[in-house]
Amino acid sequence: MDHLLGSTSAQDDGSTSFTTQPPIVDNTLNTTNDNTADLGWTPEEVIRQVEYYFSDENLATDKHLLGKLKEAKYRDYGEGLVSWKQISSWGRMRQFSGPTSQVRDAIRGSKILEVVNNKFIRRRIPYDMAKAKVDPAIRAQELADSKKNVVLAANPHLTKGMLRVTNFEHDYVNPALTPEERRANEEDYSTDNSFCYRMELAIVRYLKKRRGHEKVNLLFDDYLDYCGIHKDFSQFTGGMSKAEIEWLSKDEIETRNMKHFVLDEARESIDAGDGTWFVNFPGTLRGFFSTRFSTRFDTTHQEVVEASCNILRNWFKYLLHHNVFAEYTDQLKDSITVLGEIEKELPLMTKASKSLPGVFNIAASIAMNGSATASCVKQTSYEDDDFEPDISADAVVFTKLEARTIFLTGIVAYGNQAQIDMAEAHVTDLTKLRVVWEDDD
């Protein structure tokens, strides 16, 4: 009958009051009041059930009872004690009718268990806690909690809420779509629907699956605003009651949750196809990071740029995964490539631009083999390893590679299209470029 024995021990026990005293173990079976047969059970049945609760087999997986063995509140009476009041309340113990003290006394006949102070039950040979099997999910959660505590200790300004999973993580992968989701996407994101409708719908669904912190939301909202998608807090502010939701369709609920809307002039232009506004995902990325991004974030820090690119990469992957804009698939893929380029190039360009415009002329002169070449070129190495050149602290000197980098960065960052085209045409030999002076009128 062992296979019928349950371990349904997860119930709250009441508080037990007692006075502290040395443990008294009494396992002498009381036979003077043995009329259990009249109650429909035998002492052997009670023993078998309670011994199963405390067996190695059950304790290996019974987290509730295992926790009771570790509790400190009964340690004045010894280790490994479990309240009899709690044990007698468990589901399979209720089959043993009659006074609970009579059921308890039946356990005194066990060779594995013992009764302590008439209030507790414990194993004669303590359980080896090393045998306990911990659920892998619980172990993983304990490890994650431990890591969070380390991060919180090192960063007092953070909170546990800020360390929750956001789905913006660098290694986040969009889950596979269910058949129902695929059907909904095919209908909602059909090219028969307008671009603006699909964009607004995708944004509200995307944000519903993400938990963005303040700076994450700031970046995402700024990017959308640059693209002509404005955030309007006045639209249906406040939550909806269950009664309101019951009478709304899924589309109506999503509409009420929308906060981002394509500007009216952009909507009219795109719908009309007049060319004033048009869809260019890679272009808006380049424009955003070249202008507005640097006014909000520190572009000299690689980590800041990488985290920002990862947020927008997450957005473009979502659009591809849900096939929101089937007609712009190539643009979305190109945008992910552009973000990789931005991660590498933007911090370097920012650092180089800090040298502009004060030293730009010197760098240009060196790059084009001008007069500064004679006095402002720094060698990368010398034949004599111990030789140190006599250069004053305020001298502006570059290697030829540094001068070339500063010059080209300045042209790309601040030059007009004609200057950029000219630099690209002679990028392999900058000495062929010529400087044209224009006097101010």
Tab-separated table of C-alpha atoms in Angstrom:
chain	number	residue	atom	x	y	z
A	1	MET	CA	0.000	0.000	0.000
A	2	ASP	CA	3.038	2.299	-0.001
A	3	HIS	CA	2.070	3.696	-3.378
A	4	LEU	CA	-1.151	5.022	-1.868
A	5	LEU	CA	0.608	6.986	0.849
A	6	GLY	CA	0.515	10.724	0.225
A	7	SER	CA	2.836	13.529	1.299
A	8	THR	CA	0.237	16.279	1.318
A	9	SER	CA	1.888	18.084	4.190
A	10	ALA	CA	1.698	21.695	2.934
A	11	GLN	CA	-0.802	23.146	5.367
A	12	ASP	CA	-0.333	25.864	7.967
A	13	ASP	CA	-0.295	24.648	11.508
A	14	GLY	CA	-1.613	26.686	14.404
A	15	SER	CA	0.679	28.214	16.947
A	16	THR	CA	1.628	25.846	19.776
A	17	SER	CA	2.258	27.243	23.246
A	18	PHE	CA	4.471	25.416	25.695
A	19	THR	CA	6.936	26.047	28.491
A	20	THR	CA	10.620	25.441	27.874
A	21	GLN	CA	11.804	22.215	29.480
A	22	PRO	CA	14.273	19.420	28.721
A	23	PRO	CA	12.964	17.074	26.023
A	24	ILE	CA	11.149	14.048	27.255
A	25	VAL	CA	11.095	11.106	24.873
A	26	ASP	CA	8.474	8.523	25.677
A	27	ASN	CA	7.923	5.787	23.157
A	28	THR	CA	6.279	3.352	25.522
A	29	LEU	CA	3.123	2.220	23.773
A	30	ASN	CA	0.127	2.764	26.021
A	31	THR	CA	-1.843	-0.473	25.871
A	32	THR	CA	-4.200	0.259	28.737
A	33	ASN	CA	-6.426	2.344	26.502
A	34	ASP	CA	-6.033	0.374	23.270
A	35	ASN	CA	-9.493	0.319	21.735
A	36	THR	CA	-8.396	1.562	18.279
A	37	ALA	CA	-10.072	-1.342	16.531
A	38	ASP	CA	-13.391	0.244	17.418
A	39	LEU	CA	-12.276	3.403	15.579
A	40	GLY	CA	-11.639	1.610	12.282
A	41	TRP	CA	-7.835	1.761	12.236
A	42	THR	CA	-4.850	0.024	13.807
A	43	PRO	CA	-1.618	1.461	15.304
A	44	GLU	CA	0.345	-0.199	12.489
A	45	GLU	CA	-1.579	1.837	9.888
A	46	VAL	CA	-0.798	5.084	11.708
A	47	ILE	CA	2.864	4.153	12.021
A	48	ARG	CA	3.103	3.236	8.338
A	49	GLN	CA	1.602	6.554	7.251
A	50	VAL	CA	3.712	8.816	9.500
A	51	GLU	CA	6.879	6.804	8.813
A	52	TYR	CA	6.267	7.443	5.114
A	53	TYR	CA	6.098	11.192	5.743
A	54	PHE	CA	9.513	11.059	7.435
A	55	SER	CA	11.059	8.549	5.017
A	56	ASP	CA	14.106	9.349	2.824
A	57	GLU	CA	11.938	8.765	-0.233
A	58	ASN	CA	9.381	11.422	0.701
A	59	LEU	CA	11.709	13.979	2.300
A	60	ALA	CA	13.833	14.065	-0.847
A	61	THR	CA	11.017	15.923	-2.643
A	62	ASP	CA	8.673	17.194	0.099
A	63	LYS	CA	9.916	20.797	0.362
A	64	HIS	CA	7.249	21.720	2.933
A	65	LEU	CA	8.105	19.006	5.455
A	66	LEU	CA	11.819	19.416	4.771
A	67	GLY	CA	11.480	23.069	5.693
A	68	LYS	CA	9.756	22.129	8.960
A	69	LEU	CA	12.731	19.957	9.919
A	70	LYS	CA	14.987	22.994	9.529
A	71	GLU	CA	12.823	25.403	11.563
A	72	ALA	CA	14.484	26.958	14.580
A	73	LYS	CA	11.417	27.633	16.743
A	74	TYR	CA	11.413	24.164	18.353
A	75	ARG	CA	15.180	23.830	18.830
A	76	ASP	CA	14.865	24.229	22.605
A	77	TYR	CA	13.481	20.691	22.479
A	78	GLY	CA	16.057	19.342	20.005
A	79	GLU	CA	16.695	19.121	16.268
A	80	GLY	CA	14.424	17.784	13.510
A	81	LEU	CA	11.144	18.234	15.391
A	82	VAL	CA	7.758	18.622	13.716
A	83	SER	CA	4.662	19.647	15.656
A	84	TRP	CA	2.215	16.798	16.180
A	85	LYS	CA	-0.635	19.299	15.930
A	86	GLN	CA	0.446	20.053	12.374
A	87	ILE	CA	1.005	16.424	11.382
A	88	SER	CA	-2.439	15.428	12.632
A	89	SER	CA	-4.023	18.073	10.371
A	90	TRP	CA	-2.584	16.658	7.133
A	91	GLY	CA	-5.034	15.141	4.689
A	92	ARG	CA	-4.240	11.453	5.040
A	93	MET	CA	-4.084	11.659	8.823
A	94	ARG	CA	-7.755	12.606	8.965
A	95	GLN	CA	-8.725	9.018	8.202
A	96	PHE	CA	-7.655	8.145	11.729
A	97	SER	CA	-10.697	9.170	13.759
A	98	GLY	CA	-10.853	9.578	17.500
A	99	PRO	CA	-8.800	11.631	19.954
A	100	THR	CA	-5.560	12.910	18.370
A	101	SER	CA	-3.686	11.914	21.521
A	102	GLN	CA	-4.718	8.301	20.878
A	103	VAL	CA	-3.491	8.516	17.284
A	104	ARG	CA	-0.230	10.051	18.517
A	105	ASP	CA	0.284	7.314	21.092
A	106	ALA	CA	0.110	4.730	18.303
A	107	ILE	CA	3.363	6.188	16.911
A	108	ARG	CA	5.173	5.179	20.117
A	109	GLY	CA	5.367	1.703	18.663
A	110	SER	CA	7.561	2.873	15.757
A	111	LYS	CA	11.204	1.824	15.578
A	112	ILE	CA	11.967	4.725	13.207
A	113	LEU	CA	10.140	7.643	14.898
A	114	GLU	CA	9.877	8.943	18.427
A	115	VAL	CA	7.437	11.151	20.334
A	116	VAL	CA	8.983	14.117	22.180
A	117	ASN	CA	7.162	15.898	25.057
A	118	ASN	CA	3.863	14.601	23.684
A	119	LYS	CA	3.988	17.528	21.216
A	120	PHE	CA	6.534	16.630	18.540
A	121	ILE	CA	7.515	13.794	16.238
A	122	ARG	CA	11.009	13.234	14.874
A	123	ARG	CA	13.191	10.557	13.321
A	124	ARG	CA	15.405	8.501	15.605
A	125	ILE	CA	18.191	8.801	13.015
A	126	PRO	CA	18.270	12.369	11.646
A	127	TYR	CA	17.678	12.881	7.922
A	128	ASP	CA	20.758	13.565	5.777
A	129	MET	CA	19.903	16.926	4.172
A	130	ALA	CA	22.378	16.240	1.367
A	131	LYS	CA	19.887	13.705	-0.028
A	132	ALA	CA	17.268	16.381	-0.659
A	133	LYS	CA	16.538	16.947	-4.330
A	134	VAL	CA	16.227	20.612	-5.213
A	135	ASP	CA	14.059	21.533	-8.172
A	136	PRO	CA	16.390	22.920	-10.911
A	137	ALA	CA	14.038	25.880	-11.324
A	138	ILE	CA	14.323	26.672	-7.611
A	139	ARG	CA	18.110	26.323	-7.736
A	140	ALA	CA	18.271	28.645	-10.754
A	141	GLN	CA	16.077	31.190	-8.967
A	142	GLU	CA	18.251	31.031	-5.845
A	143	LEU	CA	21.331	31.650	-8.005
A	144	ALA	CA	19.636	34.572	-9.765
A	145	ASP	CA	18.584	36.075	-6.405
A	146	SER	CA	22.133	35.709	-5.144
A	147	LYS	CA	23.503	37.569	-8.172
A	148	LYS	CA	20.895	40.312	-7.721
A	149	ASN	CA	21.965	40.790	-4.107
A	150	VAL	CA	25.586	41.206	-5.216
A	151	VAL	CA	24.576	43.816	-7.830
A	152	LEU	CA	22.382	45.681	-5.327
A	153	ALA	CA	25.190	45.749	-2.770
A	154	ALA	CA	27.566	47.227	-5.345
A	155	ASN	CA	24.981	49.721	-6.650
A	156	PRO	CA	22.994	51.214	-3.748
A	157	HIS	CA	21.064	53.477	-6.146
A	158	LEU	CA	19.385	50.455	-7.764
A	159	THR	CA	16.273	48.647	-6.542
A	160	LYS	CA	15.136	45.052	-6.978
A	161	GLY	CA	12.476	46.272	-9.389
A	162	MET	CA	15.149	47.728	-11.649
A	163	LEU	CA	16.798	44.281	-11.899
A	164	ARG	CA	13.680	42.474	-13.077
A	165	VAL	CA	13.628	40.818	-16.476
A	166	THR	CA	12.623	43.452	-19.023
A	167	ASN	CA	12.832	41.524	-22.340
A	168	PHE	CA	15.309	44.191	-23.468
A	169	GLU	CA	18.241	41.937	-22.513
A	170	HIS	CA	21.029	41.643	-25.094
A	171	ASP	CA	20.449	37.893	-25.531
A	172	TYR	CA	16.638	38.104	-25.563
A	173	VAL	CA	14.964	35.963	-28.225
A	174	ASN	CA	11.356	36.528	-29.283
A	175	PRO	CA	9.308	33.407	-28.409
A	176	ALA	CA	7.858	31.296	-31.199
A	177	LEU	CA	4.429	32.455	-32.343
A	178	THR	CA	1.400	30.301	-31.647
A	179	PRO	CA	-0.928	29.434	-34.560
A	180	GLU	CA	-3.456	31.916	-33.134
A	181	GLU	CA	-0.817	34.689	-33.007
A	182	ARG	CA	0.205	33.966	-36.586
A	183	ARG	CA	-3.369	34.250	-37.788
A	184	ALA	CA	-3.848	37.504	-35.869
A	185	ASN	CA	-0.611	38.928	-37.313
A	186	GLU	CA	-1.591	38.013	-40.860
A	187	GLU	CA	-4.838	39.918	-40.421
A	188	ASP	CA	-3.644	42.889	-38.354
A	189	TYR	CA	-0.355	43.446	-40.198
A	190	SER	CA	-1.632	42.823	-43.692
A	191	THR	CA	-0.301	45.275	-46.266
A	192	ASP	CA	-3.952	46.090	-46.955
A	193	ASN	CA	-3.880	48.015	-43.669
A	194	SER	CA	-2.195	51.407	-43.651
A	195	PHE	CA	1.418	51.768	-42.561
A	196	CYS	CA	0.433	54.168	-39.759
A	197	TYR	CA	-2.208	51.822	-38.329
A	198	ARG	CA	0.269	48.923	-38.283
A	199	MET	CA	2.943	51.079	-36.656
A	200	GLU	CA	0.678	52.294	-33.840
A	201	LEU	CA	-0.654	48.776	-33.216
A	202	ALA	CA	2.849	47.259	-33.179
A	203	ILE	CA	4.081	49.844	-30.653
A	204	VAL	CA	1.315	49.165	-28.129
A	205	ARG	CA	1.767	45.385	-28.430
A	206	TYR	CA	5.536	45.655	-28.229
A	207	LEU	CA	5.542	47.786	-25.076
A	208	LYS	CA	3.009	45.473	-23.454
A	209	LYS	CA	5.666	42.735	-23.586
A	210	ARG	CA	8.506	44.928	-22.281
A	211	ARG	CA	9.343	46.478	-18.914
A	212	GLY	CA	11.362	49.565	-19.698
A	213	HIS	CA	13.151	51.644	-17.094
A	214	GLU	CA	13.137	55.439	-17.266
A	215	LYS	CA	16.133	55.824	-19.600
A	216	VAL	CA	14.947	52.952	-21.807
A	217	ASN	CA	11.579	54.647	-22.254
A	218	LEU	CA	13.287	57.996	-22.843
A	219	LEU	CA	15.417	56.584	-25.647
A	220	PHE	CA	12.536	54.710	-27.303
A	221	ASP	CA	10.168	57.684	-27.098
A	222	ASP	CA	12.859	60.048	-28.410
A	223	TYR	CA	13.561	57.815	-31.384
A	224	LEU	CA	9.875	57.470	-32.250
A	225	ASP	CA	9.400	61.233	-31.892
A	226	TYR	CA	12.302	61.831	-34.298
A	227	CYS	CA	10.521	59.515	-36.750
A	228	GLY	CA	7.293	61.542	-36.551
A	229	ILE	CA	5.523	59.396	-33.938
A	230	HIS	CA	4.380	61.515	-31.010
A	231	LYS	CA	3.554	60.306	-27.491
A	232	ASP	CA	0.212	61.665	-26.311
A	233	PHE	CA	-0.526	61.131	-22.613
A	234	SER	CA	-3.973	62.682	-22.859
A	235	GLN	CA	-5.385	59.724	-24.786
A	236	PHE	CA	-7.496	57.544	-22.447
A	237	THR	CA	-5.454	58.165	-19.308
A	238	GLY	CA	-6.169	55.947	-16.307
A	239	GLY	CA	-6.992	52.269	-16.088
A	240	MET	CA	-10.147	50.455	-17.115
A	241	SER	CA	-12.377	48.512	-14.765
A	242	LYS	CA	-13.214	44.852	-15.380
A	243	ALA	CA	-16.770	45.874	-16.195
A	244	GLU	CA	-15.534	48.244	-18.919
A	245	ILE	CA	-13.158	45.662	-20.383
A	246	GLU	CA	-15.893	43.014	-20.620
A	247	TRP	CA	-17.812	45.127	-23.139
A	248	LEU	CA	-14.796	45.986	-25.310
A	249	SER	CA	-13.322	43.981	-28.161
A	250	LYS	CA	-9.606	43.204	-28.302
A	251	ASP	CA	-9.110	45.933	-30.919
A	252	GLU	CA	-10.938	48.482	-28.765
A	253	ILE	CA	-8.827	47.607	-25.716
A	254	GLU	CA	-5.606	48.005	-27.710
A	255	THR	CA	-6.840	51.297	-29.146
A	256	ARG	CA	-7.522	52.623	-25.642
A	257	ASN	CA	-4.020	51.606	-24.553
A	258	MET	CA	-2.332	53.469	-27.400
A	259	LYS	CA	-0.156	56.415	-26.433
A	260	HIS	CA	2.020	56.774	-29.561
A	261	PHE	CA	0.485	58.263	-32.696
A	262	VAL	CA	1.853	59.150	-36.122
A	263	LEU	CA	1.729	62.919	-36.664
A	264	ASP	CA	-1.263	63.995	-38.743
A	265	GLU	CA	0.886	65.617	-41.454
A	266	ALA	CA	3.042	62.492	-41.703
A	267	ARG	CA	-0.019	60.232	-41.839
A	268	GLU	CA	-1.609	62.276	-44.628
A	269	SER	CA	1.633	62.433	-46.606
A	270	ILE	CA	2.403	58.711	-46.351
A	271	ASP	CA	-1.171	57.713	-47.167
A	272	ALA	CA	-1.160	60.062	-50.177
A	273	GLY	CA	2.353	59.043	-51.226
A	274	ASP	CA	3.287	62.646	-52.028
A	275	GLY	CA	6.925	62.164	-50.956
A	276	THR	CA	6.950	64.834	-48.234
A	277	TRP	CA	7.107	62.076	-45.629
A	278	PHE	CA	8.297	58.587	-46.567
A	279	VAL	CA	9.424	55.380	-44.874
A	280	ASN	CA	13.189	55.039	-44.393
A	281	PHE	CA	14.105	52.955	-41.341
A	282	PRO	CA	17.930	52.950	-41.843
A	283	GLY	CA	17.920	56.671	-42.667
A	284	THR	CA	16.025	57.677	-39.537
A	285	LEU	CA	18.439	55.626	-37.432
A	286	ARG	CA	21.457	57.406	-38.884
A	287	GLY	CA	19.766	60.774	-38.469
A	288	PHE	CA	18.692	60.100	-34.883
A	289	PHE	CA	22.133	58.993	-33.702
A	290	SER	CA	23.849	61.809	-35.623
A	291	THR	CA	21.744	64.560	-34.069
A	292	ARG	CA	19.259	64.121	-31.232
A	293	PHE	CA	20.882	61.149	-29.490
A	294	SER	CA	24.031	63.068	-28.559
A	295	THR	CA	21.983	65.774	-26.808
A	296	ARG	CA	20.482	63.240	-24.375
A	297	PHE	CA	23.166	60.614	-23.851
A	298	ASP	CA	26.931	60.480	-23.397
A	299	THR	CA	28.154	59.182	-26.748
A	300	THR	CA	31.773	58.879	-25.580
A	301	HIS	CA	30.924	55.856	-23.436
A	302	GLN	CA	30.885	52.611	-25.404
A	303	GLU	CA	28.526	50.960	-22.893
A	304	VAL	CA	25.905	53.699	-23.282
A	305	VAL	CA	25.968	53.485	-27.076
A	306	GLU	CA	25.833	49.673	-27.058
A	307	ALA	CA	22.888	49.595	-24.625
A	308	SER	CA	21.009	52.172	-26.720
A	309	CYS	CA	21.627	50.290	-29.950
A	310	ASN	CA	20.485	47.074	-28.282
A	311	ILE	CA	17.133	48.631	-27.313
A	312	LEU	CA	16.390	49.700	-30.885
A	313	ARG	CA	17.751	46.428	-32.263
A	314	ASN	CA	15.234	44.686	-29.995
A	315	TRP	CA	12.473	46.794	-31.588
A	316	PHE	CA	13.495	46.001	-35.165
A	317	LYS	CA	13.752	42.283	-34.381
A	318	TYR	CA	10.223	42.425	-32.994
A	319	LEU	CA	8.960	44.041	-36.209
A	320	LEU	CA	10.647	41.326	-38.287
A	321	HIS	CA	9.483	38.505	-36.020
A	322	HIS	CA	5.842	39.578	-36.283
A	323	ASN	CA	6.123	40.541	-39.963
A	324	VAL	CA	4.633	43.951	-39.231
A	325	PHE	CA	5.963	45.580	-42.409
A	326	ALA	CA	6.381	42.837	-44.983
A	327	GLU	CA	7.075	45.388	-47.722
A	328	TYR	CA	9.979	46.866	-45.733
A	329	THR	CA	11.700	43.656	-44.623
A	330	ASP	CA	14.981	44.586	-46.340
A	331	GLN	CA	14.961	48.007	-44.671
A	332	LEU	CA	14.447	46.460	-41.242
A	333	LYS	CA	17.329	44.040	-41.778
A	334	ASP	CA	19.529	46.903	-43.000
A	335	SER	CA	18.631	48.844	-39.851
A	336	ILE	CA	19.997	46.052	-37.655
A	337	THR	CA	23.239	46.191	-39.683
A	338	VAL	CA	23.385	49.981	-39.270
A	339	LEU	CA	23.052	49.627	-35.489
A	340	GLY	CA	26.108	47.365	-35.494
A	341	GLU	CA	28.054	50.057	-37.358
A	342	ILE	CA	26.854	52.764	-34.955
A	343	GLU	CA	28.027	50.736	-31.955
A	344	LYS	CA	31.560	50.680	-33.337
A	345	GLU	CA	31.868	54.095	-34.961
A	346	LEU	CA	29.878	56.592	-32.875
A	347	PRO	CA	32.089	56.582	-29.724
A	348	LEU	CA	35.214	56.927	-31.892
A	349	MET	CA	33.725	59.800	-33.896
A	350	THR	CA	32.661	61.567	-30.716
A	351	LYS	CA	36.130	61.337	-29.221
A	352	ALA	CA	37.707	62.556	-32.447
A	353	SER	CA	35.231	65.412	-32.789
A	354	LYS	CA	36.390	66.764	-29.429
A	355	SER	CA	39.594	67.709	-31.244
A	356	LEU	CA	37.614	69.874	-33.647
A	357	PRO	CA	37.756	72.553	-34.789
A	358	GLY	CA	40.838	73.831	-32.944
A	359	VAL	CA	43.325	71.293	-34.332
A	360	PHE	CA	41.449	70.428	-37.508
A	361	ASN	CA	43.632	72.697	-39.659
A	362	ILE	CA	46.822	71.074	-38.369
A	363	ALA	CA	45.394	67.591	-39.011
A	364	ALA	CA	44.292	68.650	-42.503
A	365	SER	CA	47.747	70.055	-43.235
A	366	ILE	CA	49.454	66.838	-42.156
A	367	ALA	CA	46.958	64.659	-44.065
A	368	MET	CA	47.537	66.670	-47.263
A	369	ASN	CA	51.316	66.889	-46.734
A	370	GLY	CA	51.191	70.622	-46.029
A	371	SER	CA	53.416	72.901	-43.971
A	372	ALA	CA	52.494	71.324	-40.628
A	373	THR	CA	54.119	68.091	-41.742
A	374	ALA	CA	57.546	69.510	-40.940
A	375	SER	CA	56.828	70.381	-37.309
A	376	CYS	CA	53.658	68.627	-36.123
A	377	VAL	CA	54.113	64.997	-37.122
A	378	LYS	CA	54.683	62.612	-34.227
A	379	GLN	CA	56.580	59.417	-34.918
A	380	THR	CA	55.088	56.195	-33.645
A	381	SER	CA	58.526	54.738	-32.798
A	382	TYR	CA	62.235	55.517	-32.870
A	383	GLU	CA	65.297	53.430	-33.685
A	384	ASP	CA	66.645	54.082	-30.201
A	385	ASP	CA	64.050	52.721	-27.735
A	386	ASP	CA	65.403	55.000	-24.994
A	387	PHE	CA	65.114	58.174	-27.062
A	388	GLU	CA	62.478	60.666	-25.939
A	389	PRO	CA	61.685	63.570	-28.318
A	390	ASP	CA	61.818	67.090	-26.937
A	391	ILE	CA	58.162	68.098	-27.286
A	392	SER	CA	56.553	70.748	-25.129
A	393	ALA	CA	53.443	69.849	-23.168
A	394	ASP	CA	51.216	72.238	-25.113
A	395	ALA	CA	52.465	71.173	-28.545
A	396	VAL	CA	49.815	69.884	-30.993
A	397	VAL	CA	51.318	66.865	-32.726
A	398	PHE	CA	49.814	63.782	-34.368
A	399	THR	CA	50.939	60.691	-36.146
A	400	LYS	CA	49.923	60.684	-39.790
A	401	LEU	CA	47.246	58.074	-39.025
A	402	GLU	CA	45.780	60.230	-36.235
A	403	ALA	CA	45.774	63.289	-38.488
A	404	ARG	CA	44.019	61.348	-41.257
A	405	THR	CA	41.349	60.098	-38.805
A	406	ILE	CA	40.653	63.578	-37.406
A	407	PHE	CA	40.505	65.137	-40.856
A	408	LEU	CA	38.085	62.591	-42.349
A	409	THR	CA	35.916	62.623	-39.217
A	410	GLY	CA	35.664	66.391	-39.404
A	411	ILE	CA	34.655	66.267	-43.071
A	412	VAL	CA	31.961	63.637	-42.471
A	413	ALA	CA	30.636	65.292	-39.291
A	414	TYR	CA	30.677	68.914	-40.381
A	415	GLY	CA	31.220	69.080	-44.122
A	416	ASN	CA	28.637	69.551	-46.853
A	417	GLN	CA	27.807	66.831	-49.360
A	418	ALA	CA	30.211	68.201	-51.990
A	419	GLN	CA	33.108	68.099	-49.518
A	420	ILE	CA	32.228	64.582	-48.425
A	421	ASP	CA	32.074	63.397	-52.047
A	422	MET	CA	35.448	64.965	-52.769
A	423	ALA	CA	37.063	63.325	-49.712
A	424	GLU	CA	35.636	59.923	-50.694
A	425	ALA	CA	37.018	60.328	-54.226
A	426	HIS	CA	40.549	60.882	-52.890
A	427	VAL	CA	40.401	58.816	-49.691
A	428	THR	CA	43.354	56.657	-50.794
A	429	ASP	CA	45.564	59.705	-51.380
A	430	LEU	CA	44.521	62.829	-49.487
A	431	THR	CA	47.496	64.782	-50.781
A	432	LYS	CA	45.563	65.321	-54.033
A	433	LEU	CA	43.019	67.439	-52.199
A	434	ARG	CA	43.356	71.212	-52.351
A	435	VAL	CA	42.189	73.841	-49.900
A	436	VAL	CA	40.119	76.669	-51.380
A	437	TRP	CA	39.999	79.880	-49.334
A	438	GLU	CA	36.937	82.107	-49.440
A	439	ASP	CA	37.092	85.651	-48.042
A	440	ASP	CA	34.086	86.815	-46.076
A	441	ASP	CA	32.142	89.561	-47.796
